[in-house]
Coordinates of C-alpha atoms in Angstrom, one line a residue:
X1 CA -26.7 -4.8 16.6
X2 CA -25.0 -1.5 15.2
X3 CA -21.4 -1.4 13.2
X4 CA -20.4 0.8 16.0
X5 CA -21.6 -1.1 19.2
X6 CA -19.1 -3.8 17.5
X7 CA -16.2 -1.6 16.9
X8 CA -16.8 -0.9 20.2
X9 CA -16.4 -4.6 21.5
X10 CA -13.2 -4.7 19.0
X11 CA -11.9 -1.5 21.3
X12 CA -12.8 -3.5 24.5
X13 CA -10.5 -6.2 23.6
X14 CA -7.8 -4.2 21.9
X15 CA -7.5 -2.1 25.3
X16 CA -6.7 -5.6 27.2
X17 CA -3.5 -6.0 25.2
X18 CA -0.2 -4.6 24.2
X19 CA -1.7 -3.2 21.1
X20 CA -3.9 -0.9 23.2
X21 CA -2.0 2.1 21.5
X22 CA -4.2 1.7 18.5
X23 CA -7.4 3.3 20.6
X24 CA -5.2 6.5 20.3
X25 CA -6.5 6.5 16.7
X26 CA -10.6 5.8 17.3
X27 CA -11.6 6.8 20.7
X28 CA -13.0 9.3 21.3
X29 CA -13.5 9.9 17.8
X30 CA -16.1 7.0 17.7
X31 CA -18.7 8.8 19.2
X32 CA -19.0 11.3 16.1
X33 CA -20.7 8.8 14.0
X34 CA -23.9 10.5 15.2
X35 CA -25.3 10.2 11.9
X36 CA -25.5 7.6 9.1
X37 CA -22.2 8.1 7.5
X38 CA -20.0 6.0 4.9
X39 CA -17.7 3.7 6.4
X40 CA -14.5 5.2 4.7
X41 CA -15.6 8.7 5.5
X42 CA -16.6 8.2 8.9
X43 CA -13.2 6.0 10.1
X44 CA -11.2 8.6 8.7
X45 CA -13.1 11.1 10.9
X46 CA -12.7 9.0 13.9
X47 CA -9.1 8.8 13.1
X48 CA -8.5 12.5 12.9
X49 CA -11.0 13.7 15.1
X50 CA -9.4 11.6 17.8
X51 CA -6.1 12.2 17.0
X52 CA -6.5 15.9 17.3
X53 CA -8.5 15.1 20.6
X54 CA -5.2 13.9 22.4
X55 CA -3.3 16.3 20.8
X56 CA -5.4 19.4 22.4
X57 CA -6.8 17.6 25.7
X58 CA -2.7 17.0 26.8
X59 CA -2.5 21.1 27.4
X60 CA -5.5 21.0 29.8
X61 CA -3.0 18.8 32.4
X62 CA -1.4 22.1 32.9
X63 CA -4.7 23.0 34.8
X64 CA -6.4 19.2 35.9
X65 CA -3.7 17.6 38.1
X66 CA -4.0 14.1 36.7
X67 CA -1.4 11.9 34.7
X68 CA -2.0 11.6 30.9
X69 CA -2.6 7.8 31.2
X70 CA -5.7 8.4 33.4
X71 CA -6.6 10.6 30.8
X72 CA -6.5 8.1 28.3
X73 CA -8.2 5.2 30.4
X74 CA -10.8 7.6 31.6
X75 CA -11.9 8.9 28.5
X76 CA -11.8 4.8 27.3
X77 CA -14.3 4.2 29.7
X78 CA -16.3 7.2 29.2
X79 CA -16.4 6.8 25.3
X80 CA -17.9 2.9 26.0
X81 CA -20.1 3.5 28.4
X82 CA -21.7 5.8 25.7
X83 CA -21.7 3.2 23.2
X84 CA -23.1 0.6 25.0
X85 CA -26.0 3.0 26.5
X86 CA -27.1 4.2 22.9
X87 CA -26.4 0.9 21.2
X88 CA -29.0 -1.0 24.1
X89 CA -31.3 1.7 23.9
X90 CA -31.2 1.2 20.2
X91 CA -30.3 4.5 18.7
X92 CA -30.7 4.6 15.2
X93 CA -28.5 8.1 14.5
X94 CA -25.2 5.8 15.2
X95 CA -24.8 3.5 12.6
X96 CA -22.1 2.9 9.8
X97 CA -23.0 2.4 6.2
X98 CA -20.8 0.3 4.5
X99 CA -21.3 0.9 0.8
X100 CA -20.1 -1.2 -2.4
X101 CA -16.6 0.7 -2.3
X102 CA -16.0 1.0 1.1
X103 CA -14.4 -3.1 1.8
X104 CA -12.2 -2.4 -1.1
X105 CA -11.2 1.3 -0.4
X106 CA -10.7 -0.3 3.3
X107 CA -8.2 -2.9 2.1
X108 CA -6.3 0.3 -0.2
X109 CA -5.9 1.9 3.0
X110 CA -4.5 -1.3 5.3
X111 CA -2.1 -1.6 2.3
X112 CA -0.8 1.6 2.5
X113 CA -0.5 1.5 6.4
X114 CA 1.5 -1.3 5.8
X115 CA 3.7 -0.1 3.1
X116 CA 4.2 3.2 5.2
X117 CA 5.1 1.2 8.2
X118 CA 8.1 -0.8 6.7
X119 CA 10.6 1.2 7.8
X120 CA 9.0 0.9 11.3
X121 CA 9.1 -2.8 11.5
X122 CA 12.6 -2.9 9.7
X123 CA 14.1 0.0 11.6
X124 CA 15.1 1.2 15.1
X125 CA 15.2 4.9 15.1
X126 CA 14.0 7.6 12.9
X127 CA 16.3 9.7 10.5
X128 CA 17.4 13.3 10.9
X129 CA 18.7 15.4 13.1
X130 CA 15.3 17.2 14.0
X131 CA 13.8 13.7 15.3
X132 CA 17.0 13.8 17.9
X133 CA 15.1 17.0 19.7
X134 CA 11.6 15.4 18.5
X135 CA 12.4 12.0 20.6
X136 CA 14.1 13.8 23.2
X137 CA 10.8 15.9 23.9
X138 CA 8.7 12.8 23.6
X139 CA 11.0 11.1 26.3
X140 CA 10.4 14.0 28.8
X141 CA 6.5 13.7 28.2
X142 CA 6.7 9.9 29.0
X143 CA 8.9 10.6 32.3
X144 CA 6.8 12.7 33.4
X145 CA 3.5 11.1 32.1
X146 CA 2.0 14.6 31.6
X147 CA 2.9 18.2 30.9
X148 CA 6.4 18.9 31.9
X149 CA 7.4 22.3 33.4
X150 CA 10.5 22.7 31.9
X151 CA 12.9 20.3 29.5
X152 CA 15.0 19.0 32.8
X153 CA 17.2 17.0 33.6
X154 CA 18.5 17.7 29.9
X155 CA 18.0 21.5 29.7
X156 CA 16.8 23.8 32.2
X157 CA 14.5 26.1 30.2
X158 CA 10.7 26.3 30.1
X159 CA 8.9 23.6 28.3
X160 CA 5.8 24.7 25.9
X161 CA 7.7 27.0 23.5
X162 CA 7.5 24.5 20.7
X163 CA 4.2 22.7 19.3
X164 CA 4.3 19.1 21.0
X165 CA 1.2 17.4 19.1
X166 CA 3.3 15.0 17.4
X167 CA 5.4 14.7 20.4
X168 CA 2.4 13.9 22.8
X169 CA 1.3 11.1 20.4
X170 CA 4.6 9.7 20.5
X171 CA 4.8 9.5 24.2
X172 CA 1.0 8.1 24.4
X173 CA 2.6 5.4 21.9
X174 CA 5.9 4.5 24.0
X175 CA 3.5 4.3 27.6
X176 CA 0.8 2.2 26.3
X177 CA 3.1 -0.1 24.0
X178 CA 6.2 -0.9 26.0
X179 CA 8.3 0.9 22.9
X180 CA 11.1 2.6 23.7
X181 CA 10.7 6.1 22.6
X182 CA 13.2 6.2 19.5
X183 CA 10.7 3.4 18.3
X184 CA 7.5 4.9 19.3
X185 CA 8.5 8.3 17.7
X186 CA 9.5 6.4 14.4
X187 CA 6.0 4.7 14.2
X188 CA 4.3 7.9 14.7
X189 CA 6.5 9.5 12.0
X190 CA 5.8 6.4 9.5
X191 CA 2.2 6.4 10.2
X192 CA 1.9 10.3 9.5
X193 CA 2.6 9.5 6.1
X194 CA -0.3 7.0 5.7
X195 CA -2.5 9.7 7.3
X196 CA -1.2 12.2 4.7
X197 CA -2.7 9.6 1.9
X198 CA -6.1 9.6 3.8
X199 CA -6.4 13.2 4.5
X200 CA -6.4 14.0 0.9
X201 CA -8.3 11.3 -0.2
X202 CA -11.3 12.8 2.4
X203 CA -10.5 16.0 0.6
X204 CA -11.2 14.6 -3.1
X205 CA -14.5 13.6 -2.2
X206 CA -15.8 17.3 -2.1
X207 CA -14.9 17.0 -5.9
X208 CA -14.6 13.3 -7.2
X209 CA -16.2 10.0 -7.0
X210 CA -14.3 7.4 -4.8
X211 CA -12.4 5.8 -7.2
X212 CA -10.7 9.3 -8.6
X213 CA -10.4 10.3 -5.0
X214 CA -8.2 7.0 -4.0
X215 CA -6.3 6.9 -7.1
X216 CA -5.2 10.6 -7.0
X217 CA -4.3 10.7 -3.1
X218 CA -1.8 8.0 -3.5
X219 CA -0.6 9.7 -6.8
X220 CA -0.1 13.0 -5.0
X221 CA 1.3 11.9 -1.9
X222 CA 3.4 8.8 -3.4
X223 CA 5.0 10.0 -6.2
X224 CA 6.2 13.6 -5.7
X225 CA 9.6 14.0 -3.8
X226 CA 7.9 16.1 -1.0
X227 CA 6.4 16.0 1.3
X228 CA 7.2 12.2 1.7
X229 CA 11.2 12.6 2.0
X230 CA 10.5 15.1 4.8
X231 CA 11.2 11.5 6.9
X232 CA 14.7 11.5 5.8
X233 CA 15.9 14.8 7.6
X234 CA 13.0 14.8 10.5
X235 CA 10.3 17.3 9.0
X236 CA 7.6 14.5 10.3
X237 CA 6.0 17.6 12.6
X238 CA 5.0 19.3 9.8
X239 CA 3.6 16.8 7.8
X240 CA 1.2 15.7 10.6
X241 CA 0.0 18.9 11.1
X242 CA -0.3 19.5 7.5
X243 CA -2.6 16.2 7.3
X244 CA -4.8 17.4 10.1
X245 CA -5.1 20.8 8.0
X246 CA -6.3 19.0 4.7
X247 CA -8.8 16.8 6.9
X248 CA -10.0 20.4 8.3
X249 CA -10.5 21.7 4.9
X250 CA -12.3 18.8 4.1
X251 CA -15.1 19.5 6.7
X252 CA -14.6 23.5 5.9
X253 CA -15.8 22.8 2.3
X254 CA -18.7 20.5 3.4
X255 CA -19.8 23.0 6.0
X256 CA -19.5 25.9 3.2
X257 CA -21.4 23.5 0.6
X258 CA -24.2 22.9 3.1
X259 CA -27.6 24.3 3.5
X260 CA -27.1 25.1 7.0
X261 CA -24.3 24.5 9.7
X262 CA -24.2 21.8 12.4
X263 CA -22.7 23.1 15.7
X264 CA -21.2 19.7 16.2
X265 CA -19.6 19.6 13.0
X266 CA -18.0 22.9 13.7
X267 CA -16.9 21.9 17.2
X268 CA -14.9 18.7 15.2
X269 CA -13.2 21.6 12.6
X270 CA -12.1 23.5 15.8
X271 CA -10.5 20.3 17.2
X272 CA -8.8 19.2 14.0
X273 CA -7.6 22.9 12.9
X274 CA -6.5 23.6 16.7
X275 CA -4.2 20.2 16.9
X276 CA -2.9 21.1 13.7
X277 CA -1.7 24.1 15.0
X278 CA -0.5 22.8 18.1
X279 CA 1.8 20.3 16.2
X280 CA 3.3 22.8 14.0
X281 CA 2.6 26.4 13.0
X282 CA 3.4 27.0 9.6
X283 CA 0.7 24.7 8.0
X284 CA -2.2 26.4 9.3
X285 CA -0.5 30.1 9.1
X286 CA 0.0 29.8 5.2
X287 CA -3.4 28.3 5.0
X288 CA -5.3 31.4 7.0
X289 CA -2.8 33.9 5.2
X290 CA -4.5 33.0 1.5
X291 CA -7.9 31.6 2.7
X292 CA -9.4 32.6 5.8
X293 CA -10.7 36.1 4.1
X294 CA -12.7 34.1 1.5
X295 CA -14.2 31.7 3.8
X296 CA -15.4 34.1 6.0
X297 CA -17.1 36.6 3.5
X298 CA -18.7 33.1 1.9
X299 CA -20.0 32.0 5.1
X300 CA -21.4 35.2 6.3
X301 CA -23.0 35.5 2.4
X302 CA -24.5 32.2 2.0
X303 CA -25.1 30.3 5.3
X304 CA -26.4 30.4 8.7
X305 CA -26.1 28.6 11.7
X306 CA -28.2 26.1 13.1
X307 CA -28.9 24.7 16.8

């Protein structure tokens, strides 16, 4: 029985509980483990690709007249069907490999997530004036259970002029967990800073071994004043966007260093980058301003597409 199959069983059990919102972090990204991957890398990619899916797919509700909860449960069911189908067919390509460092790395990341969630466990609402607006936007999405047309009943202006990736995840968390909106926003804000460490770990794995990568990512995300103290004034959507961007750069560097480019990985990369842009525009703007021309020339010069 494959590791993915066992994880799918766990996902089914989660679906029956009040912590079903945790599925936002693993579905449908679990389907992306179509090659044999190291466990830490596989789980990290599941998380970032899953969160990116929920952010990007939310905008399609403008054209598909369904509620976001219908989208959620439909995606879960389709994902589970695909997993069980391939598991019973004994598909050998779907496998997670646990190396000698993976259990230690997963333990470290569990500790990091718990530490980052301390404000959520002890507090009631997020800090900063900016978070008042973010909580308001999340509440409007929750009330509509989908993409609103306006900010009514609070403001008579059109909805969609501001990136809402952070707010979509907060609204999903509130709907699925039963948390109040302010508590859900606080959860997403806290978890964002744990994801920042995870994103840097992925990026550094292109250059260093697992031990140096996890050590460096902890130093970078826990010791400096910024960006972790963005949480004090409410700059959490920016940090979430930056997390996704860092994960996207990890994939971009892997693609640039491989002998060929797999179209599946290009889709994953595009999804994560789109989610970053739909969460906050500044990180991706800054990245493209500096690096787009360099990477484009390198890809054209050295690599080719395979299908």
